[in-house]
Tab-separated table of C-alpha atoms and ligand atoms in Angstrom:
chain	number	residue	atom	x	y	z
D	1	UNK	CA	-3.968	8.225	27.031
D	2	UNK	CA	-5.649	10.382	24.343
D	3	UNK	CA	-7.840	8.526	21.900
D	4	UNK	CA	-7.553	9.412	18.206
D	5	UNK	CA	-10.181	8.481	15.642
D	6	UNK	CA	-9.076	8.452	12.047
D	7	UNK	CA	-11.593	8.119	9.188
D	8	UNK	CA	-9.885	6.678	6.103
D	9	UNK	CA	-7.031	4.224	5.815
D	10	UNK	CA	-5.421	5.552	2.600
D	11	UNK	CA	-2.025	7.175	2.253
D	12	UNK	CA	-2.852	10.019	4.689
D	13	UNK	CA	-4.760	8.081	7.389
D	14	UNK	CA	-2.333	5.143	7.469
D	15	UNK	CA	0.758	7.269	7.763
D	16	UNK	CA	-0.776	9.284	10.611
D	17	UNK	CA	-2.065	6.096	12.425
D	18	UNK	CA	1.377	4.443	12.578
D	19	UNK	CA	2.484	7.144	15.054
D	20	UNK	CA	-0.346	7.212	17.546
D	21	UNK	CA	-2.780	5.268	19.793
D	22	UNK	CA	-5.811	5.175	17.485
D	23	UNK	CA	-8.964	3.680	16.115
D	24	UNK	CA	-8.749	3.512	12.280
D	25	UNK	CA	-12.081	3.261	10.541
D	26	UNK	CA	-12.395	2.494	6.805
D	27	UNK	CA	-15.319	1.274	4.731
D	28	UNK	CA	-12.887	-1.148	3.034
D	29	UNK	CA	-10.611	-3.538	4.814
D	30	UNK	CA	-7.627	-2.639	2.564
D	31	UNK	CA	-5.558	0.195	1.328
D	32	UNK	CA	-5.577	0.538	-2.499
D	33	UNK	CA	-2.620	1.961	-4.429
D	34	UNK	CA	-4.495	4.235	-6.847
D	35	UNK	CA	-1.500	5.221	-9.040
D	36	UNK	CA	-1.477	1.669	-10.427
D	37	UNK	CA	-5.202	1.106	-10.870
D	38	UNK	CA	-5.033	1.573	-14.582
D	39	UNK	CA	-2.609	-1.288	-14.821
D	40	UNK	CA	-5.243	-3.506	-13.172
D	41	UNK	CA	-7.862	-2.150	-15.589
D	42	UNK	CA	-5.593	-3.124	-18.510
D	43	UNK	CA	-4.853	-6.520	-17.006
D	44	UNK	CA	-1.155	-5.888	-16.567
D	45	UNK	CA	-1.303	-6.263	-12.796
D	46	UNK	CA	-3.458	-8.397	-10.555
D	47	UNK	CA	-5.736	-6.703	-7.995
D	48	UNK	CA	-3.632	-8.280	-5.227
D	49	UNK	CA	-0.629	-6.256	-6.503
D	50	UNK	CA	-2.331	-2.970	-5.622
D	51	UNK	CA	-4.533	-3.739	-2.595
D	52	UNK	CA	-3.146	-4.393	0.905
D	53	UNK	CA	-4.979	-5.619	4.001
D	54	UNK	CA	-5.067	-2.898	6.644
D	55	UNK	CA	-5.095	-5.456	9.432
D	56	UNK	CA	-2.084	-7.144	7.939
D	57	UNK	CA	-0.110	-3.954	7.486
D	58	UNK	CA	-0.823	-2.816	10.993
D	59	UNK	CA	-0.588	-6.202	12.743
D	60	UNK	CA	2.628	-5.201	14.643
D	61	UNK	CA	1.087	-1.917	15.848
D	62	UNK	CA	-0.640	-2.843	19.073
D	63	UNK	CA	-1.694	0.811	19.392
D	64	UNK	CA	-4.014	0.688	16.354
D	65	UNK	CA	-7.477	-0.812	16.335
D	66	UNK	CA	-8.931	-1.254	12.807
D	67	UNK	CA	-12.663	-1.244	12.172
D	68	UNK	CA	-14.339	-1.790	8.862
D	69	UNK	CA	-17.354	0.485	8.802
D	70	UNK	CA	-18.497	3.521	6.774
D	71	UNK	CA	-18.658	6.853	8.629
D	72	UNK	CA	-21.878	8.628	7.616
D	73	UNK	CA	-21.672	11.775	9.668
D	74	UNK	CA	-19.619	13.551	12.314
D	75	UNK	CA	-20.244	16.206	14.987
D	76	UNK	CA	-16.974	18.078	14.875
D	77	UNK	CA	-17.654	20.121	18.015
D	78	UNK	CA	-17.653	16.923	20.077
D	79	UNK	CA	-15.475	14.880	17.697
D	80	UNK	CA	-18.069	12.203	17.526
D	81	UNK	CA	-18.728	10.131	14.421
D	82	UNK	CA	-21.597	7.896	13.409
D	83	UNK	CA	-21.255	4.855	11.148
D	84	UNK	CA	-23.433	2.950	8.769
D	85	UNK	CA	-23.699	0.252	11.358
D	86	UNK	CA	-25.089	2.611	13.932
D	87	UNK	CA	-21.877	2.794	15.941
D	88	UNK	CA	-20.646	5.940	17.569
D	89	UNK	CA	-16.993	6.770	18.176
D	90	UNK	CA	-15.601	9.667	20.119
D	91	UNK	CA	-12.053	10.854	19.840
D	92	UNK	CA	-10.080	13.402	21.740
D	93	UNK	CA	-8.699	14.076	18.314
D	94	UNK	CA	-10.394	13.309	15.013
D	95	UNK	CA	-8.584	12.949	11.747
D	96	UNK	CA	-10.631	13.093	8.564
D	97	UNK	CA	-8.807	11.421	5.633
D	98	UNK	CA	-11.735	9.955	3.645
D	99	UNK	CA	-10.186	10.651	0.204
D	100	UNK	CA	-11.982	11.534	-2.974
D	101	UNK	CA	-14.313	10.170	-5.628
D	102	UNK	CA	-15.163	10.879	-9.294
D	103	UNK	CA	-16.534	14.299	-10.093
D	104	UNK	CA	-18.918	14.102	-13.060
D	105	UNK	CA	-19.594	17.848	-13.000
D	106	UNK	CA	-23.241	17.146	-13.664
D	107	UNK	CA	-22.546	15.780	-17.165
D	108	UNK	CA	-25.771	13.978	-18.232
D	109	UNK	CA	-25.441	10.230	-18.236
D	110	UNK	CA	-21.876	10.246	-17.007
D	111	UNK	CA	-22.605	8.625	-13.618
D	112	UNK	CA	-24.760	5.964	-15.267
D	113	UNK	CA	-22.834	4.997	-18.385
D	114	UNK	CA	-19.145	5.853	-17.788
D	115	UNK	CA	-16.583	3.850	-15.934
D	116	UNK	CA	-14.686	5.927	-13.331
D	117	UNK	CA	-11.226	4.818	-12.337
D	118	UNK	CA	-10.812	5.681	-8.681
D	119	UNK	CA	-11.106	2.447	-6.777
D	120	UNK	CA	-9.969	-1.182	-7.083
D	121	UNK	CA	-13.653	-2.065	-7.800
D	122	UNK	CA	-13.739	0.499	-10.649
D	123	UNK	CA	-10.527	-0.995	-12.097
D	124	UNK	CA	-11.824	-4.518	-12.037
D	125	UNK	CA	-15.116	-3.543	-13.531
D	126	UNK	CA	-13.375	-1.601	-16.330
D	127	UNK	CA	-11.059	-4.558	-17.055
D	128	UNK	CA	-14.121	-6.768	-17.370
D	129	UNK	CA	-15.872	-4.265	-19.572
D	130	UNK	CA	-12.913	-3.990	-22.012
D	131	UNK	CA	-12.693	-7.753	-22.237
D	132	UNK	CA	-16.489	-8.130	-22.589
D	133	UNK	CA	-16.687	-5.762	-25.539
D	134	UNK	CA	-13.755	-7.517	-27.224
D	135	UNK	CA	-15.473	-10.852	-26.758
D	136	UNK	CA	-18.776	-9.463	-27.970
D	137	UNK	CA	-17.129	-7.956	-31.109
D	138	UNK	CA	-15.296	-11.196	-31.754
D	139	UNK	CA	-18.644	-13.097	-31.659
D	140	UNK	CA	-20.550	-10.500	-33.638
D	141	UNK	CA	-18.365	-8.286	-35.845
D	142	UNK	CA	-21.420	-6.128	-36.680
D	143	UNK	CA	-21.025	-4.514	-33.245
D	144	UNK	CA	-17.782	-2.887	-34.447
D	145	UNK	CA	-19.686	-0.411	-36.595
D	146	UNK	CA	-21.725	0.413	-33.475
D	147	UNK	CA	-18.651	1.427	-31.573
D	148	UNK	CA	-17.722	-1.790	-29.681
D	149	UNK	CA	-14.018	-1.183	-30.340
D	150	UNK	CA	-14.149	2.493	-29.495
D	151	UNK	CA	-12.850	3.509	-26.047
D	152	UNK	CA	-13.400	7.156	-24.931
D	153	UNK	CA	-11.261	8.517	-22.073
D	154	UNK	CA	-12.614	11.690	-20.547
D	155	UNK	CA	-9.762	13.763	-19.145
D	156	UNK	CA	-6.185	14.209	-20.396
D	157	UNK	CA	-4.476	14.280	-16.948
D	158	UNK	CA	-2.244	11.543	-15.735
D	159	UNK	CA	-5.112	9.033	-15.209
D	160	UNK	CA	-6.610	9.534	-18.715
D	161	UNK	CA	-3.238	9.693	-20.393
D	162	UNK	CA	-1.789	6.602	-18.658
D	163	UNK	CA	-4.904	4.598	-19.301
D	164	UNK	CA	-5.046	5.615	-23.019
D	165	UNK	CA	-1.419	4.686	-23.592
D	166	UNK	CA	-1.719	1.412	-21.783
D	167	UNK	CA	-4.907	0.600	-23.646
D	168	UNK	CA	-3.022	1.245	-26.939
D	169	UNK	CA	-0.312	-1.187	-25.847
D	170	UNK	CA	-2.836	-3.737	-24.708
D	171	UNK	CA	-4.876	-3.666	-27.890
D	172	UNK	CA	-2.120	-3.386	-30.504
D	173	UNK	CA	0.508	-5.644	-28.792
D	174	UNK	CA	-0.691	-7.815	-26.002
D	175	UNK	CA	-3.992	-8.976	-27.413
D	176	UNK	CA	-3.092	-9.366	-31.090
D	177	UNK	CA	-2.245	-13.075	-30.784
D	178	UNK	CA	-5.226	-13.748	-28.490
D	179	UNK	CA	-7.848	-12.392	-30.851
D	180	UNK	CA	-6.536	-13.389	-34.296
D	181	UNK	CA	-9.944	-12.940	-35.988
D	182	UNK	CA	-10.743	-9.548	-34.462
D	183	UNK	CA	-9.813	-6.496	-36.667
D	184	UNK	CA	-8.056	-4.717	-33.784
D	185	UNK	CA	-6.748	-2.108	-36.267
D	186	UNK	CA	-10.331	-0.727	-36.256
D	187	UNK	CA	-10.000	0.116	-32.551
D	188	UNK	CA	-10.538	3.783	-31.740
D	189	UNK	CA	-8.978	5.212	-28.546
D	190	UNK	CA	-10.071	8.743	-27.968
D	191	UNK	CA	-8.894	11.207	-25.262
D	192	UNK	CA	-11.217	14.127	-24.777
D	193	UNK	CA	-10.333	17.192	-22.599
D	194	UNK	CA	-11.581	20.772	-22.276
D	195	UNK	CA	-8.013	21.983	-21.613
D	196	UNK	CA	-5.317	22.930	-24.073
D	197	UNK	CA	-2.913	19.993	-23.520
D	198	UNK	CA	-2.450	16.444	-22.327
D	199	UNK	CA	-0.667	16.272	-18.954
D	200	UNK	CA	-1.285	20.003	-18.384
D	201	UNK	CA	0.747	19.938	-15.100
D	202	UNK	CA	3.883	19.022	-17.048
D	203	UNK	CA	6.277	21.094	-19.161
D	204	UNK	CA	5.590	21.863	-22.830
D	205	UNK	CA	8.377	19.411	-23.793
D	206	UNK	CA	6.846	16.599	-21.735
D	207	UNK	CA	3.397	17.397	-23.241
D	208	UNK	CA	4.781	17.213	-26.752
D	209	UNK	CA	6.469	13.885	-26.001
D	210	UNK	CA	3.229	12.547	-24.422
D	211	UNK	CA	1.272	13.610	-27.509
D	212	UNK	CA	3.750	11.861	-29.815
D	213	UNK	CA	3.689	8.639	-27.735
D	214	UNK	CA	-0.090	8.564	-27.572
D	215	UNK	CA	-0.423	9.113	-31.339
D	216	UNK	CA	2.101	6.278	-31.957
D	217	UNK	CA	-0.338	4.066	-29.980
D	218	UNK	CA	-3.234	5.096	-32.252
D	219	UNK	CA	-4.764	7.433	-29.695
D	220	UNK	CA	-6.908	10.293	-31.073
D	221	UNK	CA	-6.756	13.478	-28.951
D	222	UNK	CA	-9.587	15.981	-28.755
D	223	UNK	CA	-8.512	19.056	-26.825
D	224	UNK	CA	-10.566	22.253	-26.081
D	225	UNK	CA	-13.525	19.843	-26.172
D	226	UNK	CA	-16.000	18.992	-23.452
D	227	UNK	CA	-18.085	15.831	-23.178
D	228	UNK	CA	-21.719	17.090	-23.246
D	229	UNK	CA	-23.428	13.761	-22.706
D	230	UNK	CA	-22.613	10.107	-22.076
D	231	UNK	CA	-25.321	7.712	-23.235
D	232	UNK	CA	-25.762	3.969	-23.722
D	233	UNK	CA	-23.833	3.413	-26.890
D	234	UNK	CA	-22.260	6.897	-27.539
D	235	UNK	CA	-20.814	10.114	-26.253
D	236	UNK	CA	-21.670	13.635	-27.573
D	237	UNK	CA	-18.919	16.185	-27.585
D	238	UNK	CA	-19.282	19.992	-27.278
D	239	UNK	CA	-18.271	20.421	-30.989
D	240	UNK	CA	-21.388	18.456	-31.933
D	241	UNK	CA	-19.557	15.293	-32.964
D	242	UNK	CA	-20.701	11.916	-31.638
D	243	UNK	CA	-18.474	8.937	-30.987
D	244	UNK	CA	-20.296	5.611	-30.842
D	245	UNK	CA	-18.815	3.613	-27.998
D	246	UNK	CA	-19.653	1.126	-25.352
D	247	UNK	CA	-16.829	2.006	-23.004
D	248	UNK	CA	-16.349	5.518	-21.603
D	249	UNK	CA	-13.620	5.882	-18.987
D	250	UNK	CA	-14.191	8.813	-16.616
D	251	UNK	CA	-10.895	10.385	-15.561
D	252	UNK	CA	-12.346	13.863	-15.638
D	253	UNK	CA	-11.899	15.133	-12.086
D	254	UNK	CA	-12.185	14.535	-8.420
D	255	UNK	CA	-14.239	15.765	-5.458
D	256	UNK	CA	-14.060	14.951	-1.846
D	257	UNK	CA	-15.850	11.786	-0.706
D	258	UNK	CA	-19.489	12.153	0.366
D	259	UNK	CA	-18.703	12.469	4.066
D	260	UNK	CA	-17.517	16.026	3.548
D	261	UNK	CA	-21.087	17.060	2.960
D	262	UNK	CA	-22.226	15.623	6.307
D	263	UNK	CA	-19.932	17.464	8.633
D	264	UNK	CA	-22.050	20.546	9.140
D	265	UNK	CA	-19.281	22.892	7.924
D	266	UNK	CA	-18.582	24.834	4.728
D	267	UNK	CA	-17.058	22.794	1.905
D	268	UNK	CA	-14.264	24.463	-0.092
D	269	UNK	CA	-13.123	23.935	-3.700
D	270	UNK	CA	-13.904	20.400	-4.947
D	271	UNK	CA	-16.120	19.808	-1.906
D	272	UNK	CA	-12.971	19.434	0.166
D	273	UNK	CA	-12.429	20.777	3.688
D	274	UNK	CA	-10.270	23.873	3.827
D	275	UNK	CA	-7.286	23.315	6.146
D	276	UNK	CA	-5.397	25.803	8.322
D	277	UNK	CA	-1.626	25.829	7.626
D	278	UNK	CA	-1.085	23.311	10.470
D	279	UNK	CA	-3.596	20.787	8.878
D	280	UNK	CA	-6.381	21.518	11.441
D	281	UNK	CA	-9.881	22.444	10.404
D	282	UNK	CA	-10.619	26.053	11.071
D	283	UNK	CA	-12.729	26.832	14.176
D	284	UNK	CA	-12.761	23.280	15.318
D	285	UNK	CA	-10.757	22.005	18.283
D	286	UNK	CA	-8.838	18.775	17.813
D	287	UNK	CA	-9.974	18.112	14.215
D	288	UNK	CA	-7.559	17.537	11.317
D	289	UNK	CA	-8.394	17.063	7.628
D	290	UNK	CA	-5.785	15.319	5.366
D	291	UNK	CA	-4.979	14.151	1.808
D	292	UNK	CA	-7.556	14.264	-0.974
D	293	UNK	CA	-10.236	15.140	1.557
D	294	UNK	CA	-8.673	18.548	2.306
D	295	UNK	CA	-7.530	21.674	0.589
D	296	UNK	CA	-4.017	21.898	1.956
D	297	UNK	CA	-2.042	25.102	1.367
D	298	UNK	CA	1.402	25.114	-0.079
D	299	UNK	CA	4.176	27.596	0.630
D	300	UNK	CA	2.937	30.149	-1.916
D	301	UNK	CA	-0.607	30.036	-0.678
D	302	UNK	CA	-1.742	27.687	-3.495
D	303	UNK	CA	-3.804	24.543	-2.896
D	304	UNK	CA	-1.524	21.497	-3.151
D	305	UNK	CA	-2.541	18.885	-5.717
D	306	UNK	CA	-4.297	15.625	-4.909
D	307	UNK	CA	-1.244	13.449	-4.882
D	308	UNK	CA	-0.118	10.429	-2.896
D	309	UNK	CA	3.067	12.189	-1.811
D	310	UNK	CA	1.073	15.219	-0.447
D	311	UNK	CA	-1.274	12.765	1.471
D	312	UNK	CA	1.573	10.684	2.759
D	313	UNK	CA	3.617	13.667	4.026
D	314	UNK	CA	0.517	15.335	5.500
D	315	UNK	CA	-0.296	12.116	7.428
D	316	UNK	CA	3.166	12.024	8.983
D	317	UNK	CA	3.054	15.828	9.678
D	318	UNK	CA	-0.357	15.534	11.335
D	319	UNK	CA	0.901	12.788	13.681
D	320	UNK	CA	3.753	15.149	14.803
D	321	UNK	CA	1.249	17.984	15.370
D	322	UNK	CA	-1.007	15.738	17.391
D	323	UNK	CA	1.993	14.705	19.566
D	324	UNK	CA	2.672	18.444	19.954
D	325	UNK	CA	-0.954	19.009	21.033
D	326	UNK	CA	-0.625	16.294	23.661
D	327	UNK	CA	2.657	17.743	24.893
D	328	UNK	CA	1.046	21.201	24.888
D	329	UNK	CA	3.607	22.431	22.430
D	330	UNK	CA	2.812	24.666	19.400
D	331	UNK	CA	1.775	22.940	16.136
D	332	UNK	CA	3.996	23.547	13.120
D	333	UNK	CA	2.615	24.683	9.683
D	334	UNK	CA	2.813	21.872	7.132
D	335	UNK	CA	5.817	22.162	4.789
D	336	UNK	CA	5.468	19.973	1.673
D	337	UNK	CA	8.626	18.656	-0.002
D	338	UNK	CA	7.930	18.490	-3.701
D	339	UNK	CA	9.449	15.208	-5.034
D	340	UNK	CA	8.265	15.919	-8.553
D	341	UNK	CA	5.742	14.337	-10.849
D	342	UNK	CA	5.789	11.464	-13.373
D	343	UNK	CA	3.492	9.717	-15.730
D	344	UNK	CA	3.806	6.495	-17.763
D	345	UNK	CA	2.397	6.672	-21.219
D	346	UNK	CA	3.019	3.119	-22.247
D	347	UNK	CA	5.608	0.366	-22.587
D	348	UNK	CA	9.054	2.047	-22.431
D	349	UNK	CA	7.565	5.550	-22.565
D	350	UNK	CA	7.202	8.012	-19.672
D	351	UNK	CA	7.815	11.507	-18.556
D	352	UNK	CA	9.255	12.646	-15.189
D	353	UNK	CA	10.008	15.933	-13.580
D	354	UNK	CA	12.148	15.029	-10.598
D	355	UNK	CA	12.506	16.954	-7.344
D	356	UNK	CA	11.546	20.550	-6.473
D	357	UNK	CA	13.700	21.893	-9.394
D	358	UNK	CA	11.814	19.656	-11.812
D	359	UNK	CA	14.780	17.957	-13.500
D	360	UNK	CA	13.193	16.647	-16.666
D	361	UNK	CA	13.447	13.069	-18.044
D	362	UNK	CA	11.532	11.360	-20.798
D	363	UNK	CA	11.618	8.070	-22.675
D	364	UNK	CA	13.301	4.933	-21.352
D	365	UNK	CA	15.202	6.739	-18.508
D	366	UNK	CA	11.868	8.175	-17.271
D	367	UNK	CA	10.265	4.782	-17.686
D	368	UNK	CA	12.970	3.204	-15.510
D	369	UNK	CA	12.589	5.942	-12.910
D	370	UNK	CA	8.775	5.461	-13.009
D	371	UNK	CA	9.240	1.720	-12.377
D	372	UNK	CA	11.691	2.325	-9.493
D	373	UNK	CA	9.505	4.893	-7.735
D	374	UNK	CA	6.325	2.847	-8.102
D	375	UNK	CA	7.985	-0.339	-6.888
D	376	UNK	CA	9.316	1.514	-3.884
D	377	UNK	CA	5.906	2.942	-3.048
D	378	UNK	CA	4.151	-0.424	-3.056
D	379	UNK	CA	3.322	-1.355	0.508
D	380	UNK	CA	4.530	-4.950	0.883
D	381	UNK	CA	7.692	-6.777	-0.270
D	382	UNK	CA	5.544	-9.428	-1.889
D	383	UNK	CA	3.701	-6.809	-3.950
D	384	UNK	CA	7.079	-5.228	-4.963
D	385	UNK	CA	8.430	-8.622	-6.096
D	386	UNK	CA	5.245	-9.591	-7.974
D	387	UNK	CA	4.975	-6.257	-9.689
D	388	UNK	CA	8.579	-6.388	-10.936
D	389	UNK	CA	8.128	-9.893	-12.278
D	390	UNK	CA	4.842	-8.895	-14.013
D	391	UNK	CA	6.360	-5.814	-15.609
D	392	UNK	CA	9.479	-7.621	-16.678
D	393	UNK	CA	7.400	-10.337	-18.250
D	394	UNK	CA	5.151	-7.822	-20.109
D	395	UNK	CA	8.154	-5.822	-21.215
D	396	UNK	CA	10.261	-8.600	-22.610
D	397	UNK	CA	7.546	-11.001	-23.883
D	398	UNK	CA	5.042	-8.443	-25.359
D	399	UNK	CA	2.438	-11.013	-24.511
D	400	UNK	CA	0.069	-10.585	-21.634
D	401	UNK	CA	-0.907	-13.050	-18.923
D	402	UNK	CA	-4.340	-14.616	-19.051
D	403	UNK	CA	-7.254	-12.196	-19.471
D	404	UNK	CA	-9.965	-13.809	-17.375
D	405	UNK	CA	-13.549	-12.551	-17.454
D	406	UNK	CA	-15.254	-13.935	-14.425
D	407	UNK	CA	-18.952	-14.720	-14.202
D	408	UNK	CA	-19.628	-12.061	-11.578
D	409	UNK	CA	-18.183	-9.282	-13.689
D	410	UNK	CA	-20.002	-10.538	-16.770
D	411	UNK	CA	-23.357	-10.179	-14.920
D	412	UNK	CA	-22.461	-6.729	-13.718
D	413	UNK	CA	-21.740	-5.409	-17.159
D	414	UNK	CA	-24.470	-7.006	-19.270
D	415	UNK	CA	-27.024	-4.402	-18.356
D	416	UNK	CA	-25.030	-1.714	-20.092
D	417	UNK	CA	-24.371	-3.838	-23.131
D	418	UNK	CA	-28.067	-4.682	-23.513
D	419	UNK	CA	-28.969	-0.988	-23.272
D	420	UNK	CA	-26.247	-0.001	-25.703
D	421	UNK	CA	-27.600	-2.564	-28.205
D	422	UNK	CA	-31.139	-1.276	-27.752
D	423	UNK	CA	-30.295	2.431	-28.056
D	424	UNK	CA	-30.653	3.960	-31.560
D	425	UNK	CA	-27.250	4.978	-32.866
D	426	UNK	CA	-26.791	8.645	-33.710
D	427	UNK	CA	-26.021	9.331	-37.368
D	428	UNK	CA	-23.177	11.888	-37.001
D	429	UNK	CA	-19.918	10.189	-36.027
D	430	UNK	CA	-16.637	11.802	-34.975
D	431	UNK	CA	-14.095	12.288	-37.701
D	432	UNK	CA	-11.725	14.846	-36.170
D	433	UNK	CA	-8.511	13.481	-34.775
M	501	FAD	C1	-6.381	6.624	-10.866
M	501	FAD	C2	-5.515	7.432	-10.020
M	501	FAD	C3	-4.112	7.539	-10.284
M	501	FAD	C4	-3.311	8.254	-9.440
M	501	FAD	N1	-1.954	8.349	-9.651
M	501	FAD	C5	-1.152	9.055	-8.816
M	501	FAD	C6	0.284	9.102	-9.097
M	501	FAD	O1	0.790	8.525	-10.110
M	501	FAD	N2	1.002	9.765	-8.217
M	501	FAD	C7	0.497	10.370	-7.107
M	501	FAD	O2	1.266	10.937	-6.306
M	501	FAD	N3	-0.792	10.359	-6.896
M	501	FAD	C8	-1.696	9.712	-7.705
M	501	FAD	N4	-3.021	9.658	-7.467
M	501	FAD	C9	-3.521	10.347	-6.260
M	501	FAD	C10	-3.310	9.561	-4.994
M	501	FAD	O3	-3.680	8.248	-5.159
M	501	FAD	C11	-4.185	10.224	-3.925
M	501	FAD	O4	-3.736	11.560	-3.795
M	501	FAD	C12	-3.997	9.551	-2.564
M	501	FAD	O5	-4.539	8.203	-2.659
M	501	FAD	C13	-4.744	10.297	-1.536
M	501	FAD	O6	-4.680	9.599	-0.298
M	501	FAD	P1	-5.814	9.780	0.788
M	501	FAD	O7	-5.341	8.969	1.980
M	501	FAD	O8	-6.153	11.185	0.932
M	501	FAD	O9	-7.129	9.123	0.123
M	501	FAD	P2	-7.350	7.569	-0.285
M	501	FAD	O10	-6.094	6.951	-0.642
M	501	FAD	O11	-8.429	7.689	-1.330
M	501	FAD	O12	-7.935	6.962	1.053
M	501	FAD	C14	-9.193	7.307	1.577
M	501	FAD	C15	-9.732	6.197	2.322
M	501	FAD	O13	-10.934	6.590	2.994
M	501	FAD	C16	-11.895	5.615	2.974
M	501	FAD	N5	-13.207	6.205	3.134
M	501	FAD	C17	-13.815	7.090	2.244
M	501	FAD	N6	-14.995	7.497	2.754
M	501	FAD	C18	-15.132	6.863	3.939
M	501	FAD	C19	-16.199	6.817	4.951
M	501	FAD	N7	-17.281	7.580	4.772
M	501	FAD	N8	-16.021	6.055	5.993
M	501	FAD	C20	-14.930	5.296	6.089
M	501	FAD	N9	-13.944	5.266	5.222
M	501	FAD	C21	-14.021	6.023	4.135
M	501	FAD	C22	-11.682	4.897	1.622
M	501	FAD	O14	-12.142	3.654	1.597
M	501	FAD	C23	-10.178	4.957	1.498
M	501	FAD	O15	-9.547	3.789	1.955
M	501	FAD	C24	-3.840	8.886	-8.244
M	501	FAD	C25	-5.233	8.803	-8.035
M	501	FAD	C26	-6.011	8.074	-8.914
M	501	FAD	C27	-7.535	7.987	-8.538
């Protein structure tokens, strides 16, 4: 029987694995549901609602062996990979689906002082950071003038927009009763983006709605503006203004995970591996690249976006092409079925463009659709039930569950707070909204 090695147990790798006799290697032992990470960061969902054990999900698939290890390099000509634990795996077929990571575009200080939102660990760290600055400001109100209640989101795409709106709901509704002495009205939530609009992939109407919903939640939007520097205690923008802040969330872009630089082949746009139309890697025999790790071509020759639905469909398609390889049949070029896009801006507010014809919804109907789609996408029945209960409770009660700051997280974030306190504050502060 042919042996298939898959690197990455995300949407793409997992959907491919379910169809074959394989070894699935991932540096984590769980699949994370990235579309809901910001809900973990805002404390609306528990980590267990968005992370699913790979072993548990695949327990009934005797054809799949799971190994937790990090792949550090690969020789594509022999389809041999090396791992951080000095193990070597050889496959007749190799599937590279190692996903993506934050792209800081060389912005000074961004990798040190900002909080990316691309993994469960990131989401838990950010949640702890938000709670820690609220606690610090509650203890010592003089920190507010130094930006403790300012939150800067870099990037006005779905991640930045969803996080900003949810943060607005969290601060102005959910936490009001829990911090009665904290002047939460002095909170500043800023979204900064070089582009011309929030949610630029959506229609003008959806963008206008998203703007309105964000502004209703007290979010200040800086468009046509780049972040020039992130430092301990402030960010500097390209228009020269400075926002004092202790919490910068990086939702500014993606690049392929580090493995793509250790394959000995040319990296395409975003550090990703350029795919042939049938999802194979050019000039390599028996090597596929999928999901966020690859530049996958759509029907008009464009690169498809880094979306869960693209990764999921590519995973299933790849499995069919591998079966065709084994049967010595021709592979088929990948055909993506566009199910549309959606974003949740806050409680009861969302935009959705459904299906390939982009039927537009906004407001409560889009919010209900968003809930339905995301519940359906969650991997286990338990997670679906828990998420519905959590969302229903948040929606009808307006009061959040417990916001717990554990000791471990507190230790992790103190370094930044100490540095922020020590750093001299710049004199010019942002006034533009
Ligand atoms: C915050 C956020 C919100 C999003 N919201 C949406 C949304 O609303 N709708 C939507 O359609 N898409 C959304 N996306 C995009 C979507 O989550 C991704 O397109 C999708 O997860 C890609 O799947 P993947 O399998 O390619 O990669 P991933 O899901 O990232 O999986 C890659 C796997 O590879 C593993 N890995 C990486 N490097 C190595 C290595 N060297 N060795 C071993 N294992 C490795 C990782 O641990 C991971 O498990 C969002 C993404 C983010 C970050």
